[in-house]
Short mmCIF file of C-alpha atoms in Angstrom, two decimals:
data_model
loop_
_atom_site.label_atom_id
_atom_site.label_comp_id
_atom_site.label_asym_id
_atom_site.label_seq_id
_atom_site.Cartn_x
_atom_site.Cartn_y
_atom_site.Cartn_z
CA UNK I 1 107.90 122.12 88.03
CA UNK I 2 105.85 119.22 89.46
CA UNK I 3 106.75 117.80 92.85
CA UNK I 4 108.25 114.31 93.13
CA UNK I 5 104.91 113.00 94.42
CA UNK I 6 103.02 114.60 91.51
CA UNK I 7 105.47 113.01 89.06
CA UNK I 8 104.93 109.58 90.67
CA UNK I 9 101.16 110.08 90.62
CA UNK I 10 101.31 110.85 86.89
CA UNK I 11 103.46 107.76 86.32
CA UNK I 12 101.04 105.50 88.22
CA UNK I 13 98.04 106.98 86.44
CA UNK I 14 99.65 106.26 83.06
CA UNK I 15 100.67 102.69 83.94
CA UNK I 16 98.15 100.19 82.57
CA UNK I 17 98.40 97.76 85.49
CA UNK I 18 96.87 100.37 87.83
CA UNK I 19 94.17 101.58 85.43
CA UNK I 20 91.21 99.93 87.18
CA UNK I 21 92.09 101.20 90.64
CA UNK I 22 90.07 103.88 92.37
CA UNK I 23 91.64 107.29 92.97
CA UNK I 24 92.17 106.40 96.65
CA UNK I 25 93.85 103.10 95.78
CA UNK I 26 96.15 104.82 93.25
CA UNK I 27 97.04 107.41 95.92
CA UNK I 28 97.96 104.56 98.29
CA UNK I 29 100.20 103.07 95.59
CA UNK I 30 101.93 106.43 95.11
CA UNK I 31 102.49 106.75 98.87
CA UNK I 32 104.10 103.29 98.99
CA UNK I 33 106.51 103.85 96.07
CA UNK I 34 110.25 104.11 96.64
CA UNK I 35 112.27 105.94 93.99
CA UNK I 36 115.45 104.12 93.01
CA UNK I 37 118.14 105.40 90.68
CA UNK I 38 120.08 102.55 89.09
CA UNK I 39 123.19 102.60 86.95
CA UNK I 40 123.49 101.04 83.55
CA UNK I 41 124.48 97.38 83.94
CA UNK I 42 122.83 96.93 87.35
CA UNK I 43 120.73 93.82 87.82
CA UNK I 44 117.57 94.83 89.66
CA UNK I 45 115.81 91.45 89.58
CA UNK I 46 117.64 88.13 89.86
CA UNK I 47 116.20 85.03 88.25
CA UNK I 48 115.15 82.52 90.91
CA UNK I 49 114.87 85.09 93.70
CA UNK I 50 111.73 85.49 95.77
CA UNK I 51 109.50 88.40 94.71
CA UNK I 52 109.67 91.42 96.99
CA UNK I 53 107.81 93.95 94.84
CA UNK I 54 107.57 95.36 91.35
CA UNK I 55 109.23 98.18 89.43
CA UNK I 56 107.77 100.90 87.25
CA UNK I 57 110.18 102.58 84.84
CA UNK I 58 110.07 106.36 85.25
CA UNK I 59 112.99 106.92 82.90
CA UNK I 60 115.61 104.71 81.33
CA UNK I 61 115.30 101.20 79.96
CA UNK I 62 115.51 97.65 81.29
CA UNK I 63 116.23 94.35 79.55
CA UNK I 64 114.63 91.06 80.60
CA UNK I 65 117.07 88.14 80.22
CA UNK I 66 116.58 84.42 80.77
CA UNK I 67 119.71 82.87 82.24
CA UNK I 68 120.25 79.36 80.89
CA UNK I 69 121.85 76.52 82.88
CA UNK I 70 125.11 77.00 80.94
CA UNK I 71 125.22 80.71 81.87
CA UNK I 72 124.20 81.97 78.46
CA UNK I 73 121.48 84.61 78.26
CA UNK I 74 118.44 84.94 76.05
CA UNK I 75 116.90 88.40 75.73
CA UNK I 76 113.14 88.14 76.28
CA UNK I 77 112.34 91.81 75.86
CA UNK I 78 112.78 95.35 77.09
CA UNK I 79 110.84 97.51 79.51
CA UNK I 80 110.49 101.27 78.98
CA UNK I 81 108.88 104.32 80.55
CA UNK I 82 105.55 103.62 82.23
CA UNK I 83 105.99 99.86 81.96
CA UNK I 84 106.23 97.38 84.83
CA UNK I 85 108.83 94.71 85.64
CA UNK I 86 108.60 92.01 88.27
CA UNK I 87 104.83 91.66 88.50
CA UNK I 88 104.56 88.05 87.32
CA UNK I 89 106.32 86.55 90.34
CA UNK I 90 103.93 88.51 92.57
CA UNK I 91 100.92 87.18 90.67
CA UNK I 92 102.12 83.56 90.60
CA UNK I 93 103.79 83.63 94.04
CA UNK I 94 106.72 81.89 92.41
CA UNK I 95 110.40 82.73 91.98
CA UNK I 96 111.57 85.42 89.57
CA UNK I 97 111.56 83.92 86.08
CA UNK I 98 114.34 86.07 84.58
CA UNK I 99 117.00 88.66 85.34
CA UNK I 100 116.11 92.29 84.74
CA UNK I 101 119.08 94.53 83.96
CA UNK I 102 119.25 98.31 83.47
CA UNK I 103 120.56 98.97 79.96
CA UNK I 104 120.59 102.73 80.60
CA UNK I 105 120.97 104.76 83.76
CA UNK I 106 117.39 104.59 85.00
CA UNK I 107 114.99 105.95 87.58
CA UNK I 108 112.56 103.35 88.85
CA UNK I 109 109.62 103.46 91.21
CA UNK I 110 109.66 100.35 93.42
CA UNK I 111 106.40 99.12 94.94
CA UNK I 112 107.33 96.77 97.79
CA UNK I 113 105.25 93.67 98.50
CA UNK I 114 104.57 94.55 102.11
#
């Protein structure tokens, strides 16, 4: 059975956003990751909030939802295993553009900004 670190390393290696990194840089990413278990229905990213990092889905599924001024929600998409959520606000240095909600119990790897 692989160790938790080996599992995270495999996840990072398979995630497209990290594909161009050197082996040393990917190892640094793995070392910085925080594993977070979230329950179905939990909001992990709040629209309008300041970016503090990004999430990689290890298992489970997330839904990206735009919250309209009247409180209604528009589903923009879903995020599955090996995919990333929350990277756009880091790239643009702007607020989070949508809510991200766990639609299944999920295990996420969080890469903090600092």
